[in-house]
Coordinates of C-alpha atoms in Angstrom, one line a residue:
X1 CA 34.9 31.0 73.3
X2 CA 34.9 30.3 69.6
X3 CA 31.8 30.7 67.4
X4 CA 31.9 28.3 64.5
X5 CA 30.6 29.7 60.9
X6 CA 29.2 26.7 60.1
X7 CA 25.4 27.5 60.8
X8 CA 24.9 23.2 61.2
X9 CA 26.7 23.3 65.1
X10 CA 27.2 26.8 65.6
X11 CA 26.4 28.4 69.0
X12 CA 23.7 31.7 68.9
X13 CA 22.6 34.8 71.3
X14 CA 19.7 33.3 73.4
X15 CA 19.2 36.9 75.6
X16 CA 21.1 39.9 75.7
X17 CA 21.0 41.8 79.4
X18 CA 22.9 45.2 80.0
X19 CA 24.2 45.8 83.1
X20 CA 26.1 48.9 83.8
X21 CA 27.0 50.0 80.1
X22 CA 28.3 46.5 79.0
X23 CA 26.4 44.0 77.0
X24 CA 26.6 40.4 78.9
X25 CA 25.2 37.6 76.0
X26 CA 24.2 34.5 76.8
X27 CA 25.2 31.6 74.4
X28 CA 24.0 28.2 73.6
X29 CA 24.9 25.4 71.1
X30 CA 23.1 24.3 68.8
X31 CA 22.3 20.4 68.4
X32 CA 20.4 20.2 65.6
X33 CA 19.6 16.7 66.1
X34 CA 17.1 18.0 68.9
X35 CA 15.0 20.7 67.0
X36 CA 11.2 18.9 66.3
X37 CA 9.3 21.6 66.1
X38 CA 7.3 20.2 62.9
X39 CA 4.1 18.1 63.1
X40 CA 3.6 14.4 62.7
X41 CA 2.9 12.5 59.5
X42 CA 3.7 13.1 55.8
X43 CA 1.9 13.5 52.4
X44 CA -0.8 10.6 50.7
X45 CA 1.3 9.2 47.9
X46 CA 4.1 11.0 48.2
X47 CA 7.8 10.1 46.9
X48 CA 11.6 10.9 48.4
X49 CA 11.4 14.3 46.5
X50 CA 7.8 16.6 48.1
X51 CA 6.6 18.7 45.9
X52 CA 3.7 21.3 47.0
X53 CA 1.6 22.4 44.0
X54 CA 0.7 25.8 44.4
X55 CA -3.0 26.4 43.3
X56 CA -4.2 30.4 44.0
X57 CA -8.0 31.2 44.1
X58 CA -8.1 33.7 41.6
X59 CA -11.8 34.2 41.6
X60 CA -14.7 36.5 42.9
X61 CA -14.4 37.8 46.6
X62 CA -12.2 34.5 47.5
X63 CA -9.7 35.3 45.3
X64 CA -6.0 36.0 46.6
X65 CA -6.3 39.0 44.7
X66 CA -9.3 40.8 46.2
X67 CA -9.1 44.7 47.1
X68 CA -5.8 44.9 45.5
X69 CA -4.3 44.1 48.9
X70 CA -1.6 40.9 47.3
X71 CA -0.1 41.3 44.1
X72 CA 0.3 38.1 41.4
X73 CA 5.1 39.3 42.0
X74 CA 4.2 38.9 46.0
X75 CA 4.2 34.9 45.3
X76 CA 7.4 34.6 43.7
X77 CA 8.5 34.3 47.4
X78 CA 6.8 30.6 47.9
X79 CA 9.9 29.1 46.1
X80 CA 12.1 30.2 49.0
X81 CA 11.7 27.2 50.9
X82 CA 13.2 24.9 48.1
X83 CA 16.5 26.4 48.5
X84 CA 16.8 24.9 51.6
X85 CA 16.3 21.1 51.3
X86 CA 16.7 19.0 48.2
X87 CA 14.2 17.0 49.3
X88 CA 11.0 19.7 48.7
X89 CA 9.6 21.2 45.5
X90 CA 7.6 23.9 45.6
X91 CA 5.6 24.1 41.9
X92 CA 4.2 27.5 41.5
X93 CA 3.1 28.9 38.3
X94 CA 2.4 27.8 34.3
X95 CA 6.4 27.4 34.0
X96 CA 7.1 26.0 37.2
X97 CA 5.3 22.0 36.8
X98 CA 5.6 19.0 38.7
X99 CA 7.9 16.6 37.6
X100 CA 6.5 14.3 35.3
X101 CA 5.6 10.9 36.6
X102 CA 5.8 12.6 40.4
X103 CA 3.5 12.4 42.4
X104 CA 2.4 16.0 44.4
X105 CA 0.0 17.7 46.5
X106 CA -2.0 20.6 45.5
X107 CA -1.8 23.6 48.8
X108 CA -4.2 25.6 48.0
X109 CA -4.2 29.6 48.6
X110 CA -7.5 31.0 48.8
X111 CA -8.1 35.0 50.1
X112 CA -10.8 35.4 52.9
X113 CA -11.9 39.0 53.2
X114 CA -14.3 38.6 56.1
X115 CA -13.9 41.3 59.0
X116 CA -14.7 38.8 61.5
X117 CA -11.2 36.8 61.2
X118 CA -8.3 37.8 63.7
X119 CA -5.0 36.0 61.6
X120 CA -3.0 37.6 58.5
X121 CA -3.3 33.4 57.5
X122 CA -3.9 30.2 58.4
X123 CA -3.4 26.6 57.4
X124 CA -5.5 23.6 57.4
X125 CA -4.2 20.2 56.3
X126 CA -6.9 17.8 55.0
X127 CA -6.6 13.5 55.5
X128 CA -7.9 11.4 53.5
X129 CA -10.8 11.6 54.5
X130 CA -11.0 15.3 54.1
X131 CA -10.9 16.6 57.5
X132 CA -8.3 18.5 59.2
X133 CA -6.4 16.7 61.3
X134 CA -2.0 18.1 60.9
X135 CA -0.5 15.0 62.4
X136 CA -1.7 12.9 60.2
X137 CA -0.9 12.3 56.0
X138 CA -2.3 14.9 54.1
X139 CA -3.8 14.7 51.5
X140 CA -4.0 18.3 50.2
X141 CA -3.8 21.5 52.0
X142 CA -5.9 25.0 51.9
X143 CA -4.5 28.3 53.6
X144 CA -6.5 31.3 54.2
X145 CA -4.9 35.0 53.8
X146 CA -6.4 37.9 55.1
X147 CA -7.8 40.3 52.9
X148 CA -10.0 42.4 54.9
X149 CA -9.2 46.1 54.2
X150 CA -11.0 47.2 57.3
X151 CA -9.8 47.9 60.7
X152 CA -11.8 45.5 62.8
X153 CA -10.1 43.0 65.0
X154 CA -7.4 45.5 65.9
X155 CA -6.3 46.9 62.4
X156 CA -4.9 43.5 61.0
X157 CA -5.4 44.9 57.5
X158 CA -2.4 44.2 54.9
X159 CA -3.6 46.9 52.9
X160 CA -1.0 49.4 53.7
X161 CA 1.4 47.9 55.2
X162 CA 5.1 46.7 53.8
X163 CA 5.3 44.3 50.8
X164 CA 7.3 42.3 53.2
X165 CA 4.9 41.3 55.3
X166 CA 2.7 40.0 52.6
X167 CA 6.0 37.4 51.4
X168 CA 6.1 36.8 55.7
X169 CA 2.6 35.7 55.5
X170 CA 3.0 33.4 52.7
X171 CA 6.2 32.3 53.4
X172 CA 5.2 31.5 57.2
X173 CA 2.0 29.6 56.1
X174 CA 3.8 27.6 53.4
X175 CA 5.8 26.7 56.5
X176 CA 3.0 25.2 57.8
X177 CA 1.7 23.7 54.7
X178 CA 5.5 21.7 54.8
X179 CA 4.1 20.9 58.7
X180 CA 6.6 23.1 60.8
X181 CA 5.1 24.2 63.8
X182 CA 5.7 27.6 65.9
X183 CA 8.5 27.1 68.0
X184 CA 6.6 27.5 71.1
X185 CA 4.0 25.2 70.3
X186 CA 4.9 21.4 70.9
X187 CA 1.3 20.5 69.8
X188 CA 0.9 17.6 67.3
X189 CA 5.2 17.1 67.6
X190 CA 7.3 14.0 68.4
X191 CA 7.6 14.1 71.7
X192 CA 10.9 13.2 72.4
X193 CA 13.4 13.5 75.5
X194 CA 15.8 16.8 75.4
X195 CA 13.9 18.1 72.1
X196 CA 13.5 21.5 71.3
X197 CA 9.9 20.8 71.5
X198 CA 8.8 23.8 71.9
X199 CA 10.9 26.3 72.9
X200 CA 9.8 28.0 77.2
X201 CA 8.7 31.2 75.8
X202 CA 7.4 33.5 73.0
X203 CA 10.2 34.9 72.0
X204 CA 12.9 32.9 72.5
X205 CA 14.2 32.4 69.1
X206 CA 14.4 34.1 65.7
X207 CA 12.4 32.5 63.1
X208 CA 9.9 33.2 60.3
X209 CA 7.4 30.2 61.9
X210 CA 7.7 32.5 65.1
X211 CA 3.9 33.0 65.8
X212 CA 3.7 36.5 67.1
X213 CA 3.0 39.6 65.5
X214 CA 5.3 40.2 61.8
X215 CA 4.1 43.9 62.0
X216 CA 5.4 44.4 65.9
X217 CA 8.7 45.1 66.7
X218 CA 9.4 43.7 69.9
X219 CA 9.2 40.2 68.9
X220 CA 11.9 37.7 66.8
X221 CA 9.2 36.7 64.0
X222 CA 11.6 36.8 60.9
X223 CA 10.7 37.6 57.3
X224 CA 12.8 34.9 56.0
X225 CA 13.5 31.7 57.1
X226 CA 16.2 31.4 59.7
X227 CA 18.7 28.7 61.3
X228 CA 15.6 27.2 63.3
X229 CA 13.2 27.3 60.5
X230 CA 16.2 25.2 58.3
X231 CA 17.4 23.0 60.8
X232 CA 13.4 21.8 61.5
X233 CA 12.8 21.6 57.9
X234 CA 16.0 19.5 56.9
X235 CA 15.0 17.1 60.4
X236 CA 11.5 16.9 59.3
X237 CA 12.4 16.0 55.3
X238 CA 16.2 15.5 54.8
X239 CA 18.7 17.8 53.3

């Protein structure tokens, strides 16, 4: 069997069993035209080009910034997602603006420091009438980051850990801020026959929208986006 290099219909390891010293991989195509593992609906107002204002909370206890846990370099990362589809601008920072005469959304990145949250982040997308509802046009968009430098709620602090899991955070919930879902979750998806939509199991792909644990390694979650996270993103916006 032949594996293509061209990521668009190439085939990829789905499990990997040993049996008796040798490695026996499991392959299966890839039909790109089936992954829909992104949510419904669009943004208010919004042209052929998206572009996602990035607006940080920079004040008091709210701010992205409090107990020193995310650093002003660890959002250079947000751009990332640009790279792969023409059609989305991420606008982040006093020499990055939107294009004049475009029209935008403002995703807003606000820290939350409480000990009683459970999530490194979270993302809310707001209609037009202000309440969150993701299949739906958005109007604007506020995540959440963790920056709680206790150990409640299992240890979930960012404090110490790796830089990179502070750029999967971000990255992951600008992911949902452009409306891609986690591959096992088919809620608030078109539901259409044969779709990837979701996948059967936790972890049954690679990807940086992968829900489980970034800190763990027994799971795929990615610190980058991967083939799945592209192909979604270029099906849900366009190349």
């Amino acid at each position: 069997t032949s594996i293509s290099d061209d990521w668009s219909f190439n085939v990829f390891s789905k499990s990997l069993d040993s049996e008796t010293g040798h490695a026996r991989w499991i392959f299966e195509k890839i039909e790109k035209s089936e992954f829909e593992n992104y949510w419904l609906g669009g943004y208010l107002n919004s042209g052929t080009r998206k572009n996602l204002k990035i607006v940080l909370d920079t004040d008091g206890m709210d701010s992205v910034f409090a107990n020193n846990i995310f650093q002003n370099s660890d959002f250079d990362c947000l751009n990332i997602w640009e790279q792969y589809s023409s059609k989305i601008n991420i606008c982040y920072g006093d020499d990055d603006p939107v294009p004049e005469g475009e029209n935008y959304i403002n995703v807003h990145i606000v820290g939350n420091p409480s000990t009683t949250i459970d999530y490194y982040g979270i993302t809310y997308g707001h209609d037009v009438n202000n309440s969150i509802n993701y299949p739906a046009d958005w109007k604007y968009v506020y995540i959440y980051i963790n920056t709680n430098t206790s150990t409640l709620n299992g240890g979930l602090t960012l404090k110490d850990k790796p830089a990179y899991l502070r750029e999967y955070v971000l990255l992951h919930e600008l992911g949902h801020a452009l409306k891609l879902a986690h591959p096992y979750d088919g809620t608030y998806c078109p539901n259409s026959d044969g779709a990837r939509n979701p996948y059967s199991g936790w972890n049954s792909v690679a990807a940086v929208m992968n829900q489980k644990n970034p800190a763990s390694t027994n799971n795929l979650t990615c610190c980058l986006p991967k083939y799945h996270d592209i192909i979604n993103l270029r099906n849900k916006w366009g190349n």
